[in-house]
Amino acid sequence: MPDTIKLDASQPADLEHAAAILRAGNLVAMPTETVYGLAADASNIEAVRRVFEAKQRPVGHPLIVHVADPERIALWVEKVPDTARRLIEKYWPGPLTLLLPKKGDVSDFITGSHPGVAVRMPAHPATLKTMGLLGRDLVAPSANPYGRISPTSAEHVLSGLSGKIEAVLDGGDCSVGIESTILDLTGGKHVIARPGQIAGSDIEDFLGFKLSPNLTSQHAVPGSVKRHYQPVTHTVGLAAHRFSELLPRLVPDGERVGVIWWQSPPGDRASESIRLGATVDEYGRMLYTAMHSMDRANVDRIVIELPPQEPRWSAICDRLARACNEQFHGDLEGSSR
Ligand code: TXA
Ligand code: MG
């Protein structure tokens, strides 16, 4: 394949170009408000198959169908429950993916043979315009090689997938910075399958009833945390309330350590440091960008100052649990993995 080309989301001709590449069954990484997605025409199974190949993603991992107009989910979803209609009205376009009963003819390639299909309307205007030009829906997993950190800029996409995809549409940095909340509404369920910026408590307040607990969540089953969203560099999480005390004890003399912090300045113990914002939204927006930068900063180890393990931080705690090789909440002996 020739080099991956970079298209400019502010140029109408580049959006036409992106749509033409997709129409031909090829791949374009596109900006969304959450993370960049690796997009292919969802109605072209050969194009969908190429997404798995480019990411080196195991077949059987399902993909989210992205639509530019809520009405288009009727092509994919068997029945849209009232709850889903209300949520779509409230949150779309935006970082909420709904898992709904699929239509019989939706390819197992897209659903991974699950009974549901995941649908979402992303909020980035250039991506919505490109989809409008294409007149079709897109599958779009995060545009990173399998198991690595999701990209929040066009540069991140190129560092992982250059030469493996036709183009990246550069629409700037993602404003949310972590993947969408996934709400499973199949089989009468109301379960958060993946936490995100839109919190379960916000959805409960809006709907006026409680969601069911996620019994299979990684949080509920300590020790089963999957390695995913990982930097290449060994990454350690340290609880904020013990950060300043534990950091010097954790890092051997002479080791180059890259510190990602939000409350506790690491001082001269850090060879490199990046400060995250102190609110949930700011921390989330900056986290992957900081991990990408630190991973390229030639350090021996990355140490991340963890946020409190409270419900409003649950999406971030979820991503950090997967990104870190080990986490310390109490003493250095008590690693959580
Ligand atoms: O914010 C996002 O959702 C980003 C942007 C690009 O839209 N996309 C994203 O896609 O994070 P991906 O493929 O990296 O993660 C999608 C998650 C996976 O954990 C997958 O297993 C789950 O959604 N999923 C997708 N379709 C599903 C289905 N039919 N049944 C169960 N889980 C599904
Ligand atoms: Mg992903």
CSV table of C-alpha atoms and ligand atoms in Angstrom, one decimal:
chain,number,residue,atom,x,y,z
A,1,MET,CA,0.0,0.0,0.0
A,2,PRO,CA,1.2,3.6,-0.7
A,3,ASP,CA,1.9,5.9,2.3
A,4,THR,CA,-1.1,6.9,4.3
A,5,ILE,CA,-2.3,10.4,3.2
A,6,LYS,CA,-3.3,13.1,5.7
A,7,LEU,CA,-6.5,14.9,4.8
A,8,ASP,CA,-7.6,18.2,6.4
A,9,ALA,CA,-11.0,18.2,8.0
A,10,SER,CA,-11.5,21.9,7.4
A,11,GLN,CA,-11.2,21.5,3.6
A,12,PRO,CA,-14.5,20.5,1.8
A,13,ALA,CA,-12.4,18.9,-1.0
A,14,ASP,CA,-10.7,16.7,1.5
A,15,LEU,CA,-14.0,15.5,2.9
A,16,GLU,CA,-15.0,14.5,-0.6
A,17,HIS,CA,-11.7,12.7,-1.0
A,18,ALA,CA,-12.3,10.8,2.3
A,19,ALA,CA,-15.8,9.8,1.2
A,20,ALA,CA,-14.4,8.6,-2.2
A,21,ILE,CA,-11.8,6.4,-0.4
A,22,LEU,CA,-14.5,4.9,1.8
A,23,ARG,CA,-16.9,4.4,-1.2
A,24,ALA,CA,-14.1,2.4,-2.9
A,25,GLY,CA,-14.0,0.0,0.1
A,26,ASN,CA,-10.8,1.5,1.7
A,27,LEU,CA,-10.0,2.7,5.2
A,28,VAL,CA,-9.9,6.2,6.6
A,29,ALA,CA,-9.2,7.1,10.2
A,30,MET,CA,-11.7,9.8,11.2
A,31,PRO,CA,-12.0,12.1,14.2
A,32,THR,CA,-14.8,11.7,16.7
A,33,GLU,CA,-15.3,13.6,19.9
A,34,THR,CA,-14.1,10.5,21.9
A,35,VAL,CA,-11.1,9.1,20.0
A,36,TYR,CA,-10.2,8.6,16.3
A,37,GLY,CA,-12.0,5.7,14.7
A,38,LEU,CA,-10.8,3.5,11.9
A,39,ALA,CA,-13.7,3.8,9.5
A,40,ALA,CA,-14.9,1.5,6.7
A,41,ASP,CA,-18.2,1.3,4.8
A,42,ALA,CA,-20.3,-0.9,7.1
A,43,SER,CA,-22.3,-2.2,4.1
A,44,ASN,CA,-19.1,-3.6,2.4
A,45,ILE,CA,-18.0,-6.8,4.2
A,46,GLU,CA,-14.6,-6.8,2.4
A,47,ALA,CA,-13.9,-3.3,3.7
A,48,VAL,CA,-15.0,-4.4,7.2
A,49,ARG,CA,-12.6,-7.3,7.0
A,50,ARG,CA,-9.8,-5.0,6.2
A,51,VAL,CA,-10.3,-3.1,9.5
A,52,PHE,CA,-9.5,-6.3,11.4
A,53,GLU,CA,-6.4,-6.8,9.3
A,54,ALA,CA,-5.1,-3.2,9.7
A,55,LYS,CA,-5.6,-3.2,13.5
A,56,GLN,CA,-4.4,-6.9,13.9
A,57,ARG,CA,-7.7,-7.2,15.8
A,58,PRO,CA,-8.9,-10.8,16.4
A,59,VAL,CA,-12.0,-11.6,14.3
A,60,GLY,CA,-14.9,-12.0,16.7
A,61,HIS,CA,-14.5,-8.7,18.4
A,62,PRO,CA,-17.6,-6.7,17.4
A,63,LEU,CA,-17.6,-3.2,15.9
A,64,ILE,CA,-19.7,-0.2,16.5
A,65,VAL,CA,-21.8,1.0,13.6
A,66,HIS,CA,-21.6,4.8,13.3
A,67,VAL,CA,-24.6,6.7,11.8
A,68,ALA,CA,-24.9,10.4,10.7
A,69,ASP,CA,-28.7,10.4,11.3
A,70,PRO,CA,-30.5,8.6,14.2
A,71,GLU,CA,-33.2,7.4,11.8
A,72,ARG,CA,-30.6,5.2,10.0
A,73,ILE,CA,-30.3,2.8,13.0
A,74,ALA,CA,-33.5,1.2,11.6
A,75,LEU,CA,-31.2,-0.4,9.0
A,76,TRP,CA,-29.3,-2.3,11.8
A,77,VAL,CA,-31.6,-2.6,14.8
A,78,GLU,CA,-34.7,-4.9,15.0
A,79,LYS,CA,-36.6,-2.9,17.5
A,80,VAL,CA,-35.8,0.4,19.1
A,81,PRO,CA,-37.2,0.5,22.7
A,82,ASP,CA,-38.7,3.7,24.1
A,83,THR,CA,-35.8,4.0,26.5
A,84,ALA,CA,-33.4,4.0,23.5
A,85,ARG,CA,-35.4,6.7,21.7
A,86,ARG,CA,-35.3,8.9,24.8
A,87,LEU,CA,-31.5,8.5,25.2
A,88,ILE,CA,-30.9,9.2,21.5
A,89,GLU,CA,-33.0,12.4,21.7
A,90,LYS,CA,-31.0,13.5,24.8
A,91,TYR,CA,-27.4,12.4,24.0
A,92,TRP,CA,-26.9,12.1,20.2
A,93,PRO,CA,-24.8,13.2,18.6
A,94,GLY,CA,-22.4,12.4,21.5
A,95,PRO,CA,-20.4,9.8,23.4
A,96,LEU,CA,-23.1,7.2,24.1
A,97,THR,CA,-23.2,3.9,22.2
A,98,LEU,CA,-26.4,1.8,22.5
A,99,LEU,CA,-26.3,-2.0,22.2
A,100,LEU,CA,-29.7,-3.0,20.7
A,101,PRO,CA,-31.2,-6.1,19.3
A,102,LYS,CA,-29.8,-6.6,15.8
A,103,LYS,CA,-31.7,-7.2,12.5
A,104,GLY,CA,-31.3,-10.7,11.2
A,105,ASP,CA,-29.2,-9.8,8.2
A,106,VAL,CA,-26.5,-7.8,10.1
A,107,SER,CA,-23.2,-9.6,9.4
A,108,ASP,CA,-21.6,-11.6,12.2
A,109,PHE,CA,-18.4,-9.8,11.2
A,110,ILE,CA,-19.9,-6.6,12.6
A,111,THR,CA,-21.6,-8.1,15.7
A,112,GLY,CA,-19.1,-10.8,16.5
A,113,SER,CA,-22.1,-13.2,16.5
A,114,HIS,CA,-23.6,-11.4,19.5
A,115,PRO,CA,-27.3,-10.9,19.6
A,116,GLY,CA,-27.0,-7.1,19.6
A,117,VAL,CA,-25.6,-4.5,17.3
A,118,ALA,CA,-23.8,-1.4,18.8
A,119,VAL,CA,-24.8,1.9,17.3
A,120,ARG,CA,-23.7,5.5,17.9
A,121,MET,CA,-23.9,8.9,16.3
A,122,PRO,CA,-20.5,10.7,16.8
A,123,ALA,CA,-20.3,14.5,17.3
A,124,HIS,CA,-17.4,15.6,15.1
A,125,PRO,CA,-18.9,17.8,12.3
A,126,ALA,CA,-16.3,16.8,9.7
A,127,THR,CA,-17.0,13.1,10.2
A,128,LEU,CA,-20.8,13.7,10.1
A,129,LYS,CA,-20.3,15.7,6.8
A,130,THR,CA,-18.2,12.9,5.3
A,131,MET,CA,-20.8,10.3,6.2
A,132,GLY,CA,-23.4,12.5,4.6
A,133,LEU,CA,-21.4,12.7,1.4
A,134,LEU,CA,-20.9,8.9,1.5
A,135,GLY,CA,-24.6,8.2,2.2
A,136,ARG,CA,-23.7,5.1,4.1
A,137,ASP,CA,-23.0,4.1,7.7
A,138,LEU,CA,-19.5,3.3,9.0
A,139,VAL,CA,-17.9,0.7,11.3
A,140,ALA,CA,-15.2,2.4,13.3
A,141,PRO,CA,-13.2,0.8,16.1
A,142,SER,CA,-10.6,3.0,17.7
A,143,ALA,CA,-7.8,3.6,15.2
A,144,ASN,CA,-4.9,2.0,17.1
A,145,PRO,CA,-3.2,-1.3,16.7
A,146,TYR,CA,-4.9,-4.0,18.8
A,147,GLY,CA,-4.2,-3.6,22.5
A,148,ARG,CA,-2.6,-0.2,22.3
A,149,ILE,CA,-3.7,3.2,23.5
A,150,SER,CA,-6.6,4.8,21.5
A,151,PRO,CA,-5.5,7.8,19.4
A,152,THR,CA,-6.7,11.3,20.3
A,153,SER,CA,-4.9,13.0,17.4
A,154,ALA,CA,-4.1,12.4,13.7
A,155,GLU,CA,-0.4,12.0,14.7
A,156,HIS,CA,-1.3,9.2,17.1
A,157,VAL,CA,-3.1,7.4,14.3
A,158,LEU,CA,-0.1,7.7,12.0
A,159,SER,CA,2.3,6.5,14.7
A,160,GLY,CA,0.4,3.3,15.0
A,161,LEU,CA,-1.2,2.6,11.5
A,162,SER,CA,0.9,4.5,9.0
A,163,GLY,CA,1.2,2.4,5.8
A,164,LYS,CA,-1.7,0.2,6.8
A,165,ILE,CA,-4.6,2.5,6.0
A,166,GLU,CA,-5.3,4.8,3.0
A,167,ALA,CA,-5.8,8.0,4.9
A,168,VAL,CA,-6.3,9.9,8.2
A,169,LEU,CA,-8.7,12.9,8.3
A,170,ASP,CA,-7.1,15.4,10.6
A,171,GLY,CA,-9.8,17.0,12.7
A,172,GLY,CA,-7.7,18.2,15.6
A,173,ASP,CA,-7.5,16.8,19.1
A,174,CYS,CA,-10.5,14.9,20.5
A,175,SER,CA,-12.5,16.8,23.0
A,176,VAL,CA,-13.6,13.9,25.2
A,177,GLY,CA,-10.5,11.8,24.9
A,178,ILE,CA,-11.8,8.4,26.1
A,179,GLU,CA,-14.1,6.0,24.3
A,180,SER,CA,-17.9,6.3,24.4
A,181,THR,CA,-20.1,4.9,27.2
A,182,ILE,CA,-21.7,1.7,26.0
A,183,LEU,CA,-25.2,0.9,27.4
A,184,ASP,CA,-26.6,-2.6,26.7
A,185,LEU,CA,-30.3,-2.5,26.1
A,186,THR,CA,-30.6,-6.0,24.6
A,187,GLY,CA,-33.0,-8.6,26.1
A,188,GLY,CA,-34.6,-6.1,28.4
A,189,LYS,CA,-31.3,-5.2,30.1
A,190,HIS,CA,-30.1,-1.7,31.2
A,191,VAL,CA,-26.4,-2.3,31.9
A,192,ILE,CA,-23.3,-0.1,31.4
A,193,ALA,CA,-21.1,-2.4,29.3
A,194,ARG,CA,-18.3,0.1,29.1
A,195,PRO,CA,-18.1,3.3,31.3
A,196,GLY,CA,-17.4,6.6,29.6
A,197,GLN,CA,-17.8,10.3,30.0
A,198,ILE,CA,-21.6,10.0,30.2
A,199,ALA,CA,-21.9,8.4,33.7
A,200,GLY,CA,-24.4,5.7,34.7
A,201,SER,CA,-25.7,8.1,37.3
A,202,ASP,CA,-26.4,10.8,34.7
A,203,ILE,CA,-28.4,8.2,32.6
A,204,GLU,CA,-30.3,7.1,35.7
A,205,ASP,CA,-31.2,10.7,36.6
A,206,PHE,CA,-32.4,11.3,33.1
A,207,LEU,CA,-34.4,8.0,32.7
A,208,GLY,CA,-35.8,8.1,36.3
A,209,PHE,CA,-34.8,4.5,37.2
A,210,LYS,CA,-31.8,2.6,38.2
A,211,LEU,CA,-29.6,0.7,35.8
A,212,SER,CA,-28.7,-2.9,36.6
A,213,PRO,CA,-25.2,-3.7,38.0
A,214,ASN,CA,-22.7,-5.0,35.4
A,215,LEU,CA,-22.0,-8.4,36.8
A,216,THR,CA,-19.3,-9.2,34.3
A,217,SER,CA,-17.5,-5.9,34.6
A,218,GLN,CA,-13.8,-5.9,35.0
A,219,HIS,CA,-14.2,-3.9,38.3
A,220,ALA,CA,-16.5,-6.5,39.8
A,221,VAL,CA,-14.0,-9.3,39.2
A,222,PRO,CA,-10.6,-8.2,40.7
A,223,GLY,CA,-7.6,-9.9,39.0
A,224,SER,CA,-9.4,-10.4,35.7
A,225,VAL,CA,-8.5,-7.0,34.4
A,226,LYS,CA,-7.6,-7.4,30.7
A,227,ARG,CA,-4.4,-5.8,29.4
A,228,HIS,CA,-5.6,-3.3,26.8
A,229,TYR,CA,-5.1,0.4,26.0
A,230,GLN,CA,-1.5,-0.1,27.0
A,231,PRO,CA,1.6,1.9,26.5
A,232,VAL,CA,4.7,-0.1,25.4
A,233,THR,CA,6.7,1.3,28.4
A,234,HIS,CA,6.1,-0.5,31.7
A,235,THR,CA,3.3,1.6,33.4
A,236,VAL,CA,2.5,1.8,37.1
A,237,GLY,CA,-0.4,3.5,38.8
A,238,LEU,CA,0.0,5.1,42.2
A,239,ALA,CA,-2.9,6.2,44.4
A,240,ALA,CA,-3.1,10.0,44.7
A,241,HIS,CA,-3.3,9.9,48.6
A,242,ARG,CA,0.1,8.2,48.9
A,243,PHE,CA,1.7,9.4,45.7
A,244,SER,CA,4.4,11.8,47.0
A,245,GLU,CA,5.4,9.2,49.7
A,246,LEU,CA,5.5,6.1,47.4
A,247,LEU,CA,7.1,7.6,44.3
A,248,PRO,CA,10.7,7.8,45.6
A,249,ARG,CA,10.4,4.3,47.1
A,250,LEU,CA,9.1,2.8,43.9
A,251,VAL,CA,11.7,4.1,41.5
A,252,PRO,CA,15.2,2.7,41.7
A,253,ASP,CA,18.1,5.2,41.5
A,254,GLY,CA,19.3,5.8,38.0
A,255,GLU,CA,16.0,4.8,36.4
A,256,ARG,CA,14.5,7.3,34.0
A,257,VAL,CA,10.9,7.8,35.1
A,258,GLY,CA,8.1,9.7,33.3
A,259,VAL,CA,5.4,10.9,35.7
A,260,ILE,CA,1.8,11.7,34.7
A,261,TRP,CA,0.3,13.5,37.6
A,262,TRP,CA,-2.7,15.7,38.5
A,263,GLN,CA,-2.4,16.7,42.2
A,264,SER,CA,1.1,15.9,43.5
A,265,PRO,CA,4.0,17.6,41.7
A,266,PRO,CA,6.7,14.9,41.3
A,267,GLY,CA,9.7,17.3,41.7
A,268,ASP,CA,13.1,16.2,40.5
A,269,ARG,CA,12.4,12.5,40.9
A,270,ALA,CA,10.8,12.7,37.4
A,271,SER,CA,13.0,12.7,34.3
A,272,GLU,CA,9.9,13.9,32.4
A,273,SER,CA,6.5,15.0,33.7
A,274,ILE,CA,3.1,15.8,32.3
A,275,ARG,CA,0.3,17.4,34.3
A,276,LEU,CA,-3.3,16.4,33.7
A,277,GLY,CA,-6.3,18.6,34.5
A,278,ALA,CA,-7.8,18.1,37.9
A,279,THR,CA,-11.5,17.6,36.9
A,280,VAL,CA,-12.8,14.3,35.6
A,281,ASP,CA,-13.4,15.7,32.1
A,282,GLU,CA,-10.0,17.4,31.9
A,283,TYR,CA,-8.1,14.3,33.2
A,284,GLY,CA,-10.0,12.2,30.7
A,285,ARG,CA,-9.4,14.5,27.8
A,286,MET,CA,-5.6,14.6,28.4
A,287,LEU,CA,-4.9,11.1,29.6
A,288,TYR,CA,-4.3,9.2,26.3
A,289,THR,CA,-2.4,12.2,24.9
A,290,ALA,CA,-0.1,12.1,27.9
A,291,MET,CA,0.4,8.3,27.7
A,292,HIS,CA,1.2,8.6,24.0
A,293,SER,CA,3.8,11.4,24.7
A,294,MET,CA,5.4,9.6,27.6
A,295,ASP,CA,5.6,6.4,25.6
A,296,ARG,CA,7.8,8.2,23.1
A,297,ALA,CA,9.8,10.1,25.7
A,298,ASN,CA,12.5,7.4,26.2
A,299,VAL,CA,11.8,6.7,29.8
A,300,ASP,CA,12.3,3.3,31.6
A,301,ARG,CA,9.0,3.5,33.4
A,302,ILE,CA,5.8,5.5,33.4
A,303,VAL,CA,4.1,6.3,36.7
A,304,ILE,CA,0.6,7.7,36.7
A,305,GLU,CA,-1.0,9.4,39.7
A,306,LEU,CA,-4.4,7.7,40.0
A,307,PRO,CA,-7.7,9.5,40.7
A,308,PRO,CA,-9.9,8.5,43.7
A,309,GLN,CA,-11.8,5.3,43.1
A,310,GLU,CA,-15.2,7.0,43.1
A,311,PRO,CA,-18.2,6.4,40.8
A,312,ARG,CA,-17.7,9.7,38.9
A,313,TRP,CA,-14.1,8.6,38.0
A,314,SER,CA,-15.2,5.1,37.0
A,315,ALA,CA,-14.5,5.4,33.2
A,316,ILE,CA,-11.0,6.7,33.9
A,317,CYS,CA,-10.3,4.1,36.6
A,318,ASP,CA,-11.4,1.4,34.1
A,319,ARG,CA,-9.0,2.6,31.4
A,320,LEU,CA,-6.1,3.0,33.9
A,321,ALA,CA,-6.7,-0.5,35.3
A,322,ARG,CA,-6.1,-1.8,31.8
A,323,ALA,CA,-3.3,0.5,30.9
A,324,CYS,CA,-1.2,-0.1,34.0
A,325,ASN,CA,1.0,-3.2,34.4
A,326,GLU,CA,0.5,-2.8,38.1
A,327,GLN,CA,-1.3,-0.4,40.5
A,328,PHE,CA,-0.7,0.4,44.1
A,329,HIS,CA,-3.5,1.8,46.2
A,330,GLY,CA,-2.0,1.1,49.7
A,331,ASP,CA,1.5,-0.1,50.3
A,332,LEU,CA,4.1,-1.1,47.6
A,333,GLU,CA,3.6,-4.8,48.5
A,334,GLY,CA,-0.1,-4.7,47.7
A,335,SER,CA,-0.2,-4.5,43.9
A,336,SER,CA,-3.7,-5.0,42.5
A,337,ARG,CA,-2.4,-7.3,39.9
B,1,TXA,O1,-15.9,6.1,21.3
B,1,TXA,C1,-16.0,5.0,20.7
B,1,TXA,O2,-16.8,4.2,21.0
B,1,TXA,C2,-14.9,4.8,19.7
B,1,TXA,C3,-15.1,5.8,18.5
B,1,TXA,C4,-14.1,5.6,17.4
B,1,TXA,O3,-16.4,5.8,18.1
B,1,TXA,N1,-15.0,3.4,19.2
B,1,TXA,C5,-14.5,2.4,19.9
B,1,TXA,O4,-14.6,1.2,19.2
B,1,TXA,O5,-14.1,2.5,21.0
B,1,TXA,P1,-13.8,-0.2,19.7
B,1,TXA,O6,-14.1,-1.2,18.6
B,1,TXA,O7,-12.4,0.2,20.0
B,1,TXA,O8,-14.6,-0.6,21.0
B,1,TXA,C6,-16.0,-1.0,20.8
B,1,TXA,C7,-16.4,-1.9,22.0
B,1,TXA,C8,-15.6,-3.2,22.1
B,1,TXA,O9,-15.3,-3.4,23.4
B,1,TXA,C9,-16.7,-4.2,21.6
B,1,TXA,O10,-16.5,-5.4,22.1
B,1,TXA,C10,-18.0,-3.5,22.0
B,1,TXA,O11,-17.8,-2.2,21.8
B,1,TXA,N2,-19.1,-3.9,21.0
B,1,TXA,C11,-19.2,-3.5,19.8
B,1,TXA,N3,-20.3,-4.1,19.2
B,1,TXA,C12,-20.8,-5.0,20.1
B,1,TXA,C13,-21.8,-5.9,20.0
B,1,TXA,N4,-22.6,-6.1,19.0
B,1,TXA,N5,-22.0,-6.7,21.2
B,1,TXA,C14,-21.3,-6.5,22.3
B,1,TXA,N6,-20.2,-5.6,22.4
B,1,TXA,C15,-20.0,-4.9,21.3
B,2,MG,MG,-10.6,0.1,20.9
